[in-house]
Structures are given as C-alpha cells and as structure tokens.
PDB file of C-alpha atoms and ligand atoms in Angstrom:
ATOM      1  CA  UNK A 288     -13.068 -14.030 -13.754  1.00 51.00           C
ATOM      2  CA  UNK A 289     -13.977 -11.115 -11.474  1.00 56.00           C
ATOM      3  CA  UNK A 290     -17.401 -12.646 -10.766  1.00 54.00           C
ATOM      4  CA  UNK A 291     -15.695 -15.876  -9.700  1.00 57.00           C
ATOM      5  CA  UNK A 292     -13.349 -14.006  -7.411  1.00 54.00           C
ATOM      6  CA  UNK A 293     -16.239 -12.072  -5.917  1.00 58.00           C
ATOM      7  CA  UNK A 294     -18.330 -15.169  -5.335  1.00 54.00           C
ATOM      8  CA  UNK A 295     -15.367 -16.957  -3.773  1.00 52.00           C
ATOM      9  CA  UNK A 296     -14.455 -14.354  -1.174  1.00 50.00           C
ATOM     10  CA  UNK A 297     -14.242 -15.580   2.333  1.00 47.00           C
ATOM     11  CA  UNK A 298     -15.478 -13.091   4.882  1.00 40.00           C
ATOM     12  CA  UNK A 299     -12.134 -12.788   6.549  1.00 40.00           C
ATOM     13  CA  UNK A 300     -12.290 -11.221   9.977  1.00 34.00           C
ATOM     14  CA  UNK A 301      -9.591  -8.624   9.439  1.00 45.00           C
ATOM     15  CA  UNK A 302      -9.862  -4.917   9.839  1.00 47.00           C
ATOM     16  CA  UNK A 303      -9.773  -4.440   6.087  1.00 56.00           C
ATOM     17  CA  UNK A 304     -11.579  -7.578   4.856  1.00 64.00           C
ATOM     18  CA  UNK A 305      -8.890  -7.602   2.241  1.00 79.00           C
ATOM     19  CA  UNK A 306      -7.379 -10.806   0.948  1.00 86.00           C
ATOM     20  CA  UNK A 307      -4.192 -10.710  -1.094  1.00 83.00           C
ATOM     21  CA  UNK A 308      -3.944 -13.582  -3.517  1.00 86.00           C
ATOM     22  CA  UNK A 309      -0.489 -13.688  -5.161  1.00 87.00           C
ATOM     23  CA  UNK A 310      -1.820 -15.045  -8.478  1.00 84.00           C
ATOM     24  CA  UNK A 311      -4.459 -12.322  -8.740  1.00 82.00           C
ATOM     25  CA  UNK A 312      -1.890  -9.769  -7.632  1.00 81.00           C
ATOM     26  CA  UNK A 313       0.483 -10.872 -10.368  1.00 83.00           C
ATOM     27  CA  UNK A 314      -2.247 -10.853 -13.016  1.00 77.00           C
ATOM     28  CA  UNK A 315      -3.975  -7.593 -12.082  1.00 80.00           C
ATOM     29  CA  UNK A 316      -1.534  -5.478 -10.104  1.00 81.00           C
ATOM     30  CA  UNK A 317       1.979  -6.091 -11.405  1.00 84.00           C
ATOM     31  CA  UNK A 318       2.122  -2.373 -12.229  1.00 83.00           C
ATOM     32  CA  UNK A 319       2.283  -1.694  -8.463  1.00 82.00           C
ATOM     33  CA  UNK A 320       5.745  -3.173  -8.010  1.00 81.00           C
ATOM     34  CA  UNK A 321       6.880  -2.041 -11.482  1.00 82.00           C
ATOM     35  CA  UNK A 322       5.995   1.547 -10.607  1.00 85.00           C
ATOM     36  CA  UNK A 323       7.861   1.259  -7.300  1.00 86.00           C
ATOM     37  CA  UNK A 324      11.140   1.821  -9.187  1.00 92.00           C
ATOM     38  CA  UNK A 325      11.384   5.535  -8.371  1.00 95.00           C
ATOM     39  CA  UNK A 326      10.769   4.945  -4.664  1.00 97.00           C
ATOM     40  CA  UNK A 327      13.497   2.333  -4.820  1.00 96.00           C
ATOM     41  CA  UNK A 328      15.814   4.891  -6.423  1.00 96.00           C
ATOM     42  CA  UNK A 329      15.058   7.263  -3.535  1.00 98.00           C
ATOM     43  CA  UNK A 330      15.892   4.477  -1.082  1.00 98.00           C
ATOM     44  CA  UNK A 331      19.225   4.039  -2.896  1.00 97.00           C
ATOM     45  CA  UNK A 332      20.196   0.837  -1.083  1.00 97.00           C
ATOM     46  CA  UNK A 333      23.851  -0.078  -0.616  1.00 97.00           C
ATOM     47  CA  UNK A 334      25.496  -3.489  -0.376  1.00 98.00           C
ATOM     48  CA  UNK A 335      25.546  -4.808   3.180  1.00 98.00           C
ATOM     49  CA  UNK A 336      22.865  -2.452   4.499  1.00 98.00           C
ATOM     50  CA  UNK A 337      20.138  -4.001   6.622  1.00 98.00           C
ATOM     51  CA  UNK A 338      16.749  -3.035   5.172  1.00 98.00           C
ATOM     52  CA  UNK A 339      13.195  -3.825   6.228  1.00 98.00           C
ATOM     53  CA  UNK A 340      10.643  -4.022   3.380  1.00 98.00           C
ATOM     54  CA  UNK A 341       7.334  -3.238   5.012  1.00 98.00           C
ATOM     55  CA  UNK A 342       4.415  -4.873   3.198  1.00 97.00           C
ATOM     56  CA  UNK A 343       6.581  -6.801   0.738  1.00 97.00           C
ATOM     57  CA  UNK A 344       3.680  -8.422  -1.122  1.00 95.00           C
ATOM     58  CA  UNK A 345       4.899 -11.225  -3.366  1.00 95.00           C
ATOM     59  CA  UNK A 346       8.499 -10.036  -3.066  1.00 96.00           C
ATOM     60  CA  UNK A 347       9.086  -8.945  -6.661  1.00 95.00           C
ATOM     61  CA  UNK A 348      10.224  -5.448  -5.621  1.00 96.00           C
ATOM     62  CA  UNK A 349      12.054  -6.854  -2.575  1.00 97.00           C
ATOM     63  CA  UNK A 350      14.194  -8.968  -4.892  1.00 96.00           C
ATOM     64  CA  UNK A 351      15.465  -5.795  -6.501  1.00 95.00           C
ATOM     65  CA  UNK A 352      16.744  -4.524  -3.139  1.00 97.00           C
ATOM     66  CA  UNK A 353      18.383  -7.871  -2.476  1.00 97.00           C
ATOM     67  CA  UNK A 354      20.095  -7.815  -5.868  1.00 96.00           C
ATOM     68  CA  UNK A 355      22.008  -4.698  -4.803  1.00 96.00           C
ATOM     69  CA  UNK A 356      23.564  -6.753  -2.017  1.00 97.00           C
ATOM     70  CA  UNK A 357      21.512  -5.374   0.878  1.00 98.00           C
ATOM     71  CA  UNK A 358      20.449  -7.741   3.663  1.00 98.00           C
ATOM     72  CA  UNK A 359      16.683  -7.567   3.536  1.00 98.00           C
ATOM     73  CA  UNK A 360      13.993  -8.700   5.932  1.00 98.00           C
ATOM     74  CA  UNK A 361      10.514  -8.515   4.420  1.00 98.00           C
ATOM     75  CA  UNK A 362       7.271  -8.346   6.332  1.00 98.00           C
ATOM     76  CA  UNK A 363       3.682  -8.707   5.186  1.00 97.00           C
ATOM     77  CA  UNK A 364       0.399  -9.395   6.969  1.00 96.00           C
ATOM     78  CA  UNK A 365      -0.748 -11.783   4.232  1.00 94.00           C
ATOM     79  CA  UNK A 366       0.488 -15.344   4.748  1.00 95.00           C
ATOM     80  CA  UNK A 367      -0.184 -16.034   1.061  1.00 94.00           C
ATOM     81  CA  UNK A 368       1.984 -13.146  -0.074  1.00 94.00           C
ATOM     82  CA  UNK A 369       4.721 -14.159   2.369  1.00 97.00           C
ATOM     83  CA  UNK A 370       4.705 -17.693   0.931  1.00 96.00           C
ATOM     84  CA  UNK A 371       5.058 -16.240  -2.571  1.00 95.00           C
ATOM     85  CA  UNK A 372       7.926 -13.978  -1.448  1.00 97.00           C
ATOM     86  CA  UNK A 373       9.692 -16.892   0.242  1.00 98.00           C
ATOM     87  CA  UNK A 374       9.359 -18.795  -3.024  1.00 97.00           C
ATOM     88  CA  UNK A 375      11.583 -16.100  -4.519  1.00 96.00           C
ATOM     89  CA  UNK A 376      14.187 -16.666  -1.816  1.00 97.00           C
ATOM     90  CA  UNK A 377      13.192 -13.597   0.207  1.00 98.00           C
ATOM     91  CA  UNK A 378      13.503 -13.720   4.028  1.00 98.00           C
ATOM     92  CA  UNK A 379       9.813 -12.897   4.401  1.00 98.00           C
ATOM     93  CA  UNK A 380       7.820 -13.057   7.622  1.00 98.00           C
ATOM     94  CA  UNK A 381       4.163 -12.661   8.465  1.00 97.00           C
ATOM     95  CA  UNK A 382       3.634  -9.583  10.599  1.00 97.00           C
ATOM     96  CA  UNK A 383       1.621  -6.414  11.033  1.00 97.00           C
ATOM     97  CA  UNK A 384       3.251  -3.118  10.098  1.00 98.00           C
ATOM     98  CA  UNK A 385       1.258  -1.529  12.919  1.00 97.00           C
ATOM     99  CA  UNK A 386       2.923  -3.650  15.601  1.00 97.00           C
ATOM    100  CA  UNK A 387       6.594  -3.860  14.715  1.00 98.00           C
ATOM    101  CA  UNK A 388       8.862  -5.381  17.345  1.00 97.00           C
ATOM    102  CA  UNK A 389      12.292  -4.515  15.947  1.00 98.00           C
ATOM    103  CA  UNK A 390      14.575  -2.250  17.986  1.00 97.00           C
ATOM    104  CA  UNK A 391      17.217   0.093  16.497  1.00 97.00           C
ATOM    105  CA  UNK A 392      18.382  -2.550  14.054  1.00 97.00           C
ATOM    106  CA  UNK A 393      17.759  -1.459  10.449  1.00 98.00           C
ATOM    107  CA  UNK A 394      19.616   1.073   8.303  1.00 98.00           C
ATOM    108  CA  UNK A 395      16.440   1.728   6.340  1.00 98.00           C
ATOM    109  CA  UNK A 396      12.749   0.896   6.238  1.00 98.00           C
ATOM    110  CA  UNK A 397      11.190   0.799   2.786  1.00 98.00           C
ATOM    111  CA  UNK A 398       7.527   0.510   1.885  1.00 98.00           C
ATOM    112  CA  UNK A 399       5.725   0.614  -1.458  1.00 97.00           C
ATOM    113  CA  UNK A 400       1.943   0.784  -1.879  1.00 96.00           C
ATOM    114  CA  UNK A 401       1.113  -0.388   1.629  1.00 97.00           C
ATOM    115  CA  UNK A 402       0.636   2.442   4.100  1.00 98.00           C
ATOM    116  CA  UNK A 403      -2.695   3.657   2.703  1.00 97.00           C
ATOM    117  CA  UNK A 404      -4.135   0.283   3.782  1.00 96.00           C
ATOM    118  CA  UNK A 405      -3.386   0.921   7.449  1.00 96.00           C
ATOM    119  CA  UNK A 406      -5.574   3.236   9.473  1.00 94.00           C
ATOM    120  CA  UNK A 407      -3.410   3.275  12.590  1.00 96.00           C
ATOM    121  CA  UNK A 408      -0.794   5.624  11.179  1.00 97.00           C
ATOM    122  CA  UNK A 409       0.714   6.490  14.547  1.00 98.00           C
ATOM    123  CA  UNK A 410       1.279   2.833  15.427  1.00 98.00           C
ATOM    124  CA  UNK A 411       3.086   2.349  12.093  1.00 98.00           C
ATOM    125  CA  UNK A 412       5.281   5.425  12.462  1.00 98.00           C
ATOM    126  CA  UNK A 413       6.151   4.697  16.096  1.00 98.00           C
ATOM    127  CA  UNK A 414       7.165   1.173  15.055  1.00 98.00           C
ATOM    128  CA  UNK A 415       9.204   2.330  12.063  1.00 98.00           C
ATOM    129  CA  UNK A 416      11.006   4.838  14.283  1.00 98.00           C
ATOM    130  CA  UNK A 417      11.842   2.133  16.856  1.00 98.00           C
ATOM    131  CA  UNK A 418      12.968  -0.216  14.089  1.00 98.00           C
ATOM    132  CA  UNK A 419      15.542   2.176  12.622  1.00 98.00           C
ATOM    133  CA  UNK A 420      19.005   2.726  14.001  1.00 98.00           C
ATOM    134  CA  UNK A 421      19.851   6.283  14.857  1.00 97.00           C
ATOM    135  CA  UNK A 422      20.323   8.195  11.574  1.00 97.00           C
ATOM    136  CA  UNK A 423      18.459   5.493   9.604  1.00 98.00           C
ATOM    137  CA  UNK A 424      16.064   6.399   6.789  1.00 98.00           C
ATOM    138  CA  UNK A 425      12.424   5.711   6.040  1.00 98.00           C
ATOM    139  CA  UNK A 426      11.424   5.765   2.383  1.00 98.00           C
ATOM    140  CA  UNK A 427       7.813   5.111   1.485  1.00 98.00           C
ATOM    141  CA  UNK A 428       5.424   5.598  -1.395  1.00 98.00           C
ATOM    142  CA  UNK A 429       1.697   5.089  -1.134  1.00 98.00           C
ATOM    143  CA  UNK A 430      -1.673   6.592  -2.022  1.00 98.00           C
ATOM    144  CA  UNK A 431      -1.888  10.308  -1.286  1.00 98.00           C
ATOM    145  CA  UNK A 432      -4.723  12.835  -1.060  1.00 98.00           C
ATOM    146  CA  UNK A 433      -7.076  12.429  -4.027  1.00 98.00           C
ATOM    147  CA  UNK A 434      -5.849   8.940  -4.912  1.00 98.00           C
ATOM    148  CA  UNK A 435      -8.277   6.931  -7.076  1.00 98.00           C
ATOM    149  CA  UNK A 436     -10.922   9.516  -6.216  1.00 98.00           C
ATOM    150  CA  UNK A 437     -13.244   8.635  -9.111  1.00 98.00           C
ATOM    151  CA  UNK A 438     -13.384   4.976  -8.107  1.00 98.00           C
ATOM    152  CA  UNK A 439     -13.502   5.673  -4.379  1.00 98.00           C
ATOM    153  CA  UNK A 440     -16.514   7.963  -4.738  1.00 98.00           C
ATOM    154  CA  UNK A 441     -18.316   5.456  -6.982  1.00 98.00           C
ATOM    155  CA  UNK A 442     -17.704   2.680  -4.440  1.00 98.00           C
ATOM    156  CA  UNK A 443     -18.984   4.779  -1.555  1.00 98.00           C
ATOM    157  CA  UNK A 444     -22.061   5.801  -3.575  1.00 98.00           C
ATOM    158  CA  UNK A 445     -22.848   2.191  -4.589  1.00 97.00           C
ATOM    159  CA  UNK A 446     -22.769   1.082  -0.952  1.00 97.00           C
ATOM    160  CA  UNK A 447     -24.777   4.101   0.204  1.00 98.00           C
ATOM    161  CA  UNK A 448     -27.468   3.259  -2.351  1.00 97.00           C
ATOM    162  CA  UNK A 449     -27.732  -0.184  -0.779  1.00 96.00           C
ATOM    163  CA  UNK A 450     -28.298   1.185   2.711  1.00 96.00           C
ATOM    164  CA  UNK A 451     -24.698   0.946   3.973  1.00 97.00           C
ATOM    165  CA  UNK A 452     -22.439   3.719   5.191  1.00 97.00           C
ATOM    166  CA  UNK A 453     -20.015   3.603   2.266  1.00 97.00           C
ATOM    167  CA  UNK A 454     -17.661   6.090   3.897  1.00 97.00           C
ATOM    168  CA  UNK A 455     -17.328   3.872   6.959  1.00 96.00           C
ATOM    169  CA  UNK A 456     -16.370   0.926   4.727  1.00 95.00           C
ATOM    170  CA  UNK A 457     -13.616   2.910   3.013  1.00 96.00           C
ATOM    171  CA  UNK A 458     -10.371   1.177   4.098  1.00 95.00           C
ATOM    172  CA  UNK A 459      -7.970   3.786   2.740  1.00 96.00           C
ATOM    173  CA  UNK A 460      -5.899   6.548   4.291  1.00 98.00           C
ATOM    174  CA  UNK A 461      -4.721   9.007   1.635  1.00 98.00           C
ATOM    175  CA  UNK A 462      -2.919  11.901   3.344  1.00 98.00           C
ATOM    176  CA  UNK A 463      -1.493  15.091   1.854  1.00 98.00           C
ATOM    177  CA  UNK A 464       2.214  15.942   2.061  1.00 98.00           C
ATOM    178  CA  UNK A 465       1.865  18.493   4.886  1.00 98.00           C
ATOM    179  CA  UNK A 466      -0.368  16.258   6.985  1.00 98.00           C
ATOM    180  CA  UNK A 467       1.948  13.267   6.674  1.00 98.00           C
ATOM    181  CA  UNK A 468       5.068  15.373   7.296  1.00 98.00           C
ATOM    182  CA  UNK A 469       3.486  16.593  10.550  1.00 98.00           C
ATOM    183  CA  UNK A 470       2.829  13.000  11.583  1.00 98.00           C
ATOM    184  CA  UNK A 471       6.417  12.031  10.774  1.00 98.00           C
ATOM    185  CA  UNK A 472       7.829  14.943  12.774  1.00 97.00           C
ATOM    186  CA  UNK A 473       5.567  14.148  15.699  1.00 97.00           C
ATOM    187  CA  UNK A 474       7.262  10.745  15.800  1.00 97.00           C
ATOM    188  CA  UNK A 475      10.766  12.196  15.827  1.00 97.00           C
ATOM    189  CA  UNK A 476      11.608  12.021  12.127  1.00 98.00           C
ATOM    190  CA  UNK A 477      13.340  14.729  10.147  1.00 98.00           C
ATOM    191  CA  UNK A 478      11.504  14.973   6.821  1.00 98.00           C
ATOM    192  CA  UNK A 479      13.890  15.203   3.896  1.00 98.00           C
ATOM    193  CA  UNK A 480      11.224  15.170   1.176  1.00 98.00           C
ATOM    194  CA  UNK A 481       7.476  14.665   0.867  1.00 98.00           C
ATOM    195  CA  UNK A 482       6.090  14.832  -2.639  1.00 98.00           C
ATOM    196  CA  UNK A 483       2.457  14.450  -3.696  1.00 98.00           C
ATOM    197  CA  UNK A 484       2.009  13.848  -7.423  1.00 98.00           C
ATOM    198  CA  UNK A 485      -0.511  12.612  -9.961  1.00 98.00           C
ATOM    199  CA  UNK A 486       0.316   9.254 -11.478  1.00 96.00           C
ATOM    200  CA  UNK A 487      -2.463   8.317 -13.900  1.00 97.00           C
ATOM    201  CA  UNK A 488      -2.095   4.568 -14.263  1.00 96.00           C
ATOM    202  CA  UNK A 489      -3.178   2.357 -17.136  1.00 95.00           C
ATOM    203  CA  UNK A 490      -4.583  -0.940 -15.953  1.00 94.00           C
ATOM    204  CA  UNK A 491      -3.241  -4.044 -17.598  1.00 89.00           C
ATOM    205  CA  UNK A 492      -6.590  -5.767 -17.131  1.00 88.00           C
ATOM    206  CA  UNK A 493     -10.217  -4.828 -16.751  1.00 93.00           C
ATOM    207  CA  UNK A 494     -11.754  -2.513 -14.162  1.00 95.00           C
ATOM    208  CA  UNK A 495     -13.808  -5.487 -12.906  1.00 93.00           C
ATOM    209  CA  UNK A 496     -10.602  -7.287 -11.936  1.00 91.00           C
ATOM    210  CA  UNK A 497      -9.185  -4.175 -10.292  1.00 92.00           C
ATOM    211  CA  UNK A 498     -12.359  -3.787  -8.216  1.00 94.00           C
ATOM    212  CA  UNK A 499     -12.356  -7.461  -7.287  1.00 89.00           C
ATOM    213  CA  UNK A 500      -8.787  -7.156  -6.017  1.00 90.00           C
ATOM    214  CA  UNK A 501      -8.762  -3.726  -4.385  1.00 92.00           C
ATOM    215  CA  UNK A 502     -12.404  -3.059  -3.524  1.00 94.00           C
ATOM    216  CA  UNK A 503     -13.020  -6.114  -1.376  1.00 93.00           C
ATOM    217  CA  UNK A 504     -13.783  -4.181   1.796  1.00 93.00           C
ATOM    218  CA  UNK A 505     -16.791  -2.557   0.143  1.00 95.00           C
ATOM    219  CA  UNK A 506     -18.196  -5.613  -1.612  1.00 94.00           C
ATOM    220  CA  UNK A 507     -17.610  -7.928   1.326  1.00 93.00           C
ATOM    221  CA  UNK A 508     -20.380  -6.025   3.113  1.00 93.00           C
ATOM    222  CA  UNK A 509     -22.911  -7.255   0.525  1.00 95.00           C
ATOM    223  CA  UNK A 510     -24.542 -10.639   0.165  1.00 93.00           C
ATOM    224  CA  UNK A 511     -22.692 -12.860  -2.265  1.00 90.00           C
ATOM    225  CA  UNK A 512     -25.512 -12.683  -4.802  1.00 91.00           C
ATOM    226  CA  UNK A 513     -25.543  -8.867  -4.805  1.00 92.00           C
ATOM    227  CA  UNK A 514     -21.848  -8.400  -5.470  1.00 93.00           C
ATOM    228  CA  UNK A 515     -21.643  -8.891  -9.267  1.00 92.00           C
ATOM    229  CA  UNK A 516     -24.376  -6.289  -9.878  1.00 94.00           C
ATOM    230  CA  UNK A 517     -22.757  -3.799  -7.526  1.00 95.00           C
ATOM    231  CA  UNK A 518     -19.344  -4.266  -9.168  1.00 95.00           C
ATOM    232  CA  UNK A 519     -20.860  -3.807 -12.625  1.00 94.00           C
ATOM    233  CA  UNK A 520     -22.620  -0.664 -11.402  1.00 96.00           C
ATOM    234  CA  UNK A 521     -19.348   0.842 -10.138  1.00 97.00           C
ATOM    235  CA  UNK A 522     -17.692   0.027 -13.475  1.00 96.00           C
ATOM    236  CA  UNK A 523     -20.447   1.832 -15.327  1.00 96.00           C
ATOM    237  CA  UNK A 524     -20.213   4.827 -12.980  1.00 97.00           C
ATOM    238  CA  UNK A 525     -16.487   5.346 -13.611  1.00 98.00           C
ATOM    239  CA  UNK A 526     -16.487   4.483 -17.309  1.00 97.00           C
ATOM    240  CA  UNK A 527     -16.962   8.026 -18.622  1.00 96.00           C
ATOM    241  CA  UNK A 528     -14.127   9.383 -16.488  1.00 97.00           C
ATOM    242  CA  UNK A 529     -11.599   6.564 -16.732  1.00 98.00           C
ATOM    243  CA  UNK A 530     -12.097   4.440 -19.838  1.00 97.00           C
ATOM    244  CA  UNK A 531     -10.358   5.455 -23.046  1.00 96.00           C
ATOM    245  CA  UNK A 532     -11.675   5.087 -26.577  1.00 95.00           C
ATOM    246  CA  UNK A 533      -9.492   1.991 -27.077  1.00 95.00           C
ATOM    247  CA  UNK A 534     -11.169   0.288 -24.102  1.00 95.00           C
ATOM    248  CA  UNK A 535      -8.228   0.561 -21.685  1.00 96.00           C
ATOM    249  CA  UNK A 536      -8.670   2.017 -18.218  1.00 97.00           C
ATOM    250  CA  UNK A 537      -6.627   4.935 -16.919  1.00 97.00           C
ATOM    251  CA  UNK A 538      -7.097   5.278 -13.170  1.00 97.00           C
ATOM    252  CA  UNK A 539      -6.540   8.564 -11.349  1.00 98.00           C
ATOM    253  CA  UNK A 540      -3.752   7.457  -9.027  1.00 97.00           C
ATOM    254  CA  UNK A 541      -2.061  10.059  -6.811  1.00 98.00           C
ATOM    255  CA  UNK A 542       1.059   9.101  -4.882  1.00 98.00           C
ATOM    256  CA  UNK A 543       2.793  10.444  -1.812  1.00 98.00           C
ATOM    257  CA  UNK A 544       6.516   9.697  -1.764  1.00 98.00           C
ATOM    258  CA  UNK A 545       8.446  10.485   1.411  1.00 98.00           C
ATOM    259  CA  UNK A 546      11.948  10.230   2.747  1.00 98.00           C
ATOM    260  CA  UNK A 547      12.529  10.879   6.440  1.00 98.00           C
ATOM    261  CA  UNK A 548      15.428  10.318   8.788  1.00 98.00           C
ATOM    262  CA  UNK A 549      15.490   9.127  12.345  1.00 97.00           C
ATOM    263  CA  UNK A 550      17.457  11.948  13.899  1.00 88.00           C
ATOM    264  CA  UNK A 551      20.696  10.651  15.302  1.00 76.00           C
ATOM    265  CA  UNK A 552      21.166  11.004  19.048  1.00 64.00           C
ATOM    266  CA  UNK A 553      23.613  13.882  18.645  1.00 50.00           C
ATOM    267  CA  UNK A 554      21.143  15.839  16.506  1.00 53.00           C
ATOM    268  CA  UNK A 555      18.361  15.333  19.047  1.00 49.00           C
ATOM    269  CA  UNK A 556      20.614  16.565  21.862  1.00 41.00           C
ATOM    270  CA  UNK A 557      21.624  19.621  19.775  1.00 43.00           C
ATOM    271  CA  UNK A 558      17.996  20.400  18.997  1.00 44.00           C
ATOM    272  CA  UNK A 559      17.006  20.264  22.668  1.00 43.00           C
ATOM    273  CA  UNK A 560      19.764  22.669  23.624  1.00 41.00           C
ATOM    274  CA  UNK A 561      19.157  25.125  20.792  1.00 38.00           C
TER     275      UNK A 561
HETATM  276  C1  SAM B 541      -0.471  -3.334  -3.015  1.00 77.32           C
HETATM  277  S1  SAM B 541       0.440  -4.538  -2.138  1.00 77.32           S
HETATM  278  C2  SAM B 541       2.116  -3.908  -2.294  1.00 77.32           C
HETATM  279  C3  SAM B 541       3.144  -5.009  -2.192  1.00 77.32           C
HETATM  280  C4  SAM B 541       4.584  -4.649  -2.542  1.00 77.32           C
HETATM  281  N1  SAM B 541       5.133  -3.667  -1.637  1.00 77.32           N
HETATM  282  C5  SAM B 541       4.697  -4.201  -3.973  1.00 77.32           C
HETATM  283  O1  SAM B 541       5.153  -3.067  -4.209  1.00 77.32           O
HETATM  284  O2  SAM B 541       4.340  -4.980  -4.860  1.00 77.32           O
HETATM  285  C6  SAM B 541       0.045  -4.183  -0.462  1.00 77.32           C
HETATM  286  C7  SAM B 541       0.588  -5.195   0.514  1.00 77.32           C
HETATM  287  O3  SAM B 541       0.440  -4.651   1.831  1.00 77.32           O
HETATM  288  C8  SAM B 541       0.201  -5.702   2.713  1.00 77.32           C
HETATM  289  N2  SAM B 541      -0.387  -5.160   3.939  1.00 77.32           N
HETATM  290  C9  SAM B 541      -1.584  -4.564   4.099  1.00 77.32           C
HETATM  291  N3  SAM B 541      -1.771  -4.213   5.384  1.00 77.32           N
HETATM  292  C10 SAM B 541      -0.647  -4.595   6.056  1.00 77.32           C
HETATM  293  C11 SAM B 541      -0.230  -4.501   7.417  1.00 77.32           C
HETATM  294  N4  SAM B 541      -1.009  -3.958   8.366  1.00 77.32           N
HETATM  295  N5  SAM B 541       0.973  -5.013   7.751  1.00 77.32           N
HETATM  296  C12 SAM B 541       1.781  -5.575   6.818  1.00 77.32           C
HETATM  297  N6  SAM B 541       1.427  -5.691   5.511  1.00 77.32           N
HETATM  298  C13 SAM B 541       0.240  -5.187   5.129  1.00 77.32           C
HETATM  299  C14 SAM B 541      -0.731  -6.607   1.934  1.00 77.32           C
HETATM  300  O4  SAM B 541      -0.778  -7.911   2.462  1.00 77.32           O
HETATM  301  C15 SAM B 541      -0.153  -6.531   0.534  1.00 77.32           C
HETATM  302  O5  SAM B 541       0.737  -7.587   0.278  1.00 77.32           O
END
C-alpha cells in the first residue's frame, strides 16, 4: 500500500509538499485525533462559546468540541480534509493558519497536531492573537523539541546519502517550552502553561505507511522510482530503535501543550503603567 501511495504522489507546489488524504489519515493516523483528548480537556469548551479549530483535519476532533455545544469554525489548508470535515457537518473552510483574517471574534483558538507543520510561527501567532477577543484563550498541542527524533534523523540521513540537503527538506518546527513561550509573549500572550512531554506512540499500522503519510516532503524530492527503496531504507534504519518484538512500532513522539491568554485591554493598560 505504501509503495502505491509513494508512486502516486503528485508533486504539489506547496511549501511542505505534503498532501493530506482523509482515507489515508483515517487508516494510518487516527491516533492523532484520539490522542488530542487531553488538549481538548485543557481547552475546556463551554456551550455557546465561539471556537476556531486551526488545522481541523477530517473534523473528528472538531466534532467533539461541537458536541459540547460550542459554535465552531474549522479551518484547514487541505481541501480534501475540509471536504471530509464538512461531511461530518462541521463548518469547515479552506484557509492557511499563517494568514488568518479574523478580527477579535473568537473566545478560543484550538489546534491539535498542526503547528509543527508551519515554519512561519510569527505569522501564525500574530493571526491567532488578532483572531481572539480580548481575554480569549489559545490552546494548542503539537510536536515539541525532540519529537520523532529517530525517524527525523533517519530521513535526513537517507536524503543526504542521495546528494540532497536532508536538513533543508525537513518540514517540521519542534520548539521547546521556553522558546515557544517567548514567542507567545512576544505576540502579546500571557502564557498560562507550556508543557513538553514524551508521548511514545504505538502505530496502528506499519512504519512504511507512516512514512508515506508524514514523510512526503523528503521523498517528494526523489524520482518516483527511487522512493520505495529510500522508504525501505529508512524503515530498516529505525527498526532497532522503534520496533518491538511483537512487530509493532513505538515512535518517539514528544509533545508541546500550551495554553495562553490574549491579555484583556485592562491588563495591558495596567502592565504599561506598572
Ligand atoms: C496531523 S493533521 C491534524 C488534524 C486534526 N487537528 C486532528 O487532530 O486530527 C494536520 C493538519 O494540519 C493541516 N495543516 C497543515 N498546514 C496547515 C496550514 N498552514 N494551515 C492550515 N492547516 C494546515 C493539514 O492539512 C492537516 O489536516
């Protein structure tokens, strides 16, 4: 299956060369939304609140916010994912998290497993800040420093061996808690919590499928015919570190979970006069 996916990739002209296919996402990455439950608990949505789900994917996690009675707008850059989310009745729109156009209109912005895919962190945070009403909250979980390090290094090495700059093809931004807190504060947020933690994650499928879904940016640089060998090589490289005796894969995920508030106008005024 992974070989078919690899052979079928279109060379999409996006910054990340990353295509999100809802069927593949459901088959290979359902753990992503399932494991978003704790971030959702931190969001603690209330009935009637207006919430923006940034990078909603296929809308499975979004539905859980809606079920509480919150009024949710969902945004994702993948038209395919947006179609899947709409199929679940979600008010989903195609859009880029790095160029948000909302103004002071949401009680909360929520994001699960998205922000490590976006290099322009400042554009995202400026947009989230604009989007929130005064006193609104931003709750996000995504890959933090050290995330999937075993796989990331194997991918970079495989591309380097083929004459590419593997590091330059790395699409991910995995910050530490202090670094990201500084970025949040620079954009006018008050950081309530920023927690970096290990979350070893058992894959439901094979490493080949995981690589085909999440490693597209690296393999898209190769000729179609070279991709299956390169993917197999990366699998072999990470096997000793990540595959268990029973054949299942346990990937070295690390998450950063943050909650930050857009200071209300009164608090900003107080701070300036302190
Ligand atoms: C791993 S999925 C997470 C989806 C969902 N939040 C969940 O928990 O299942 C990452 C999603 O981020 C979206 N994404 C990536 N870059 C984006 C951007 N710049 N703007 C909006 N969405 C983006 C992708 O299209 C994809 O659906």
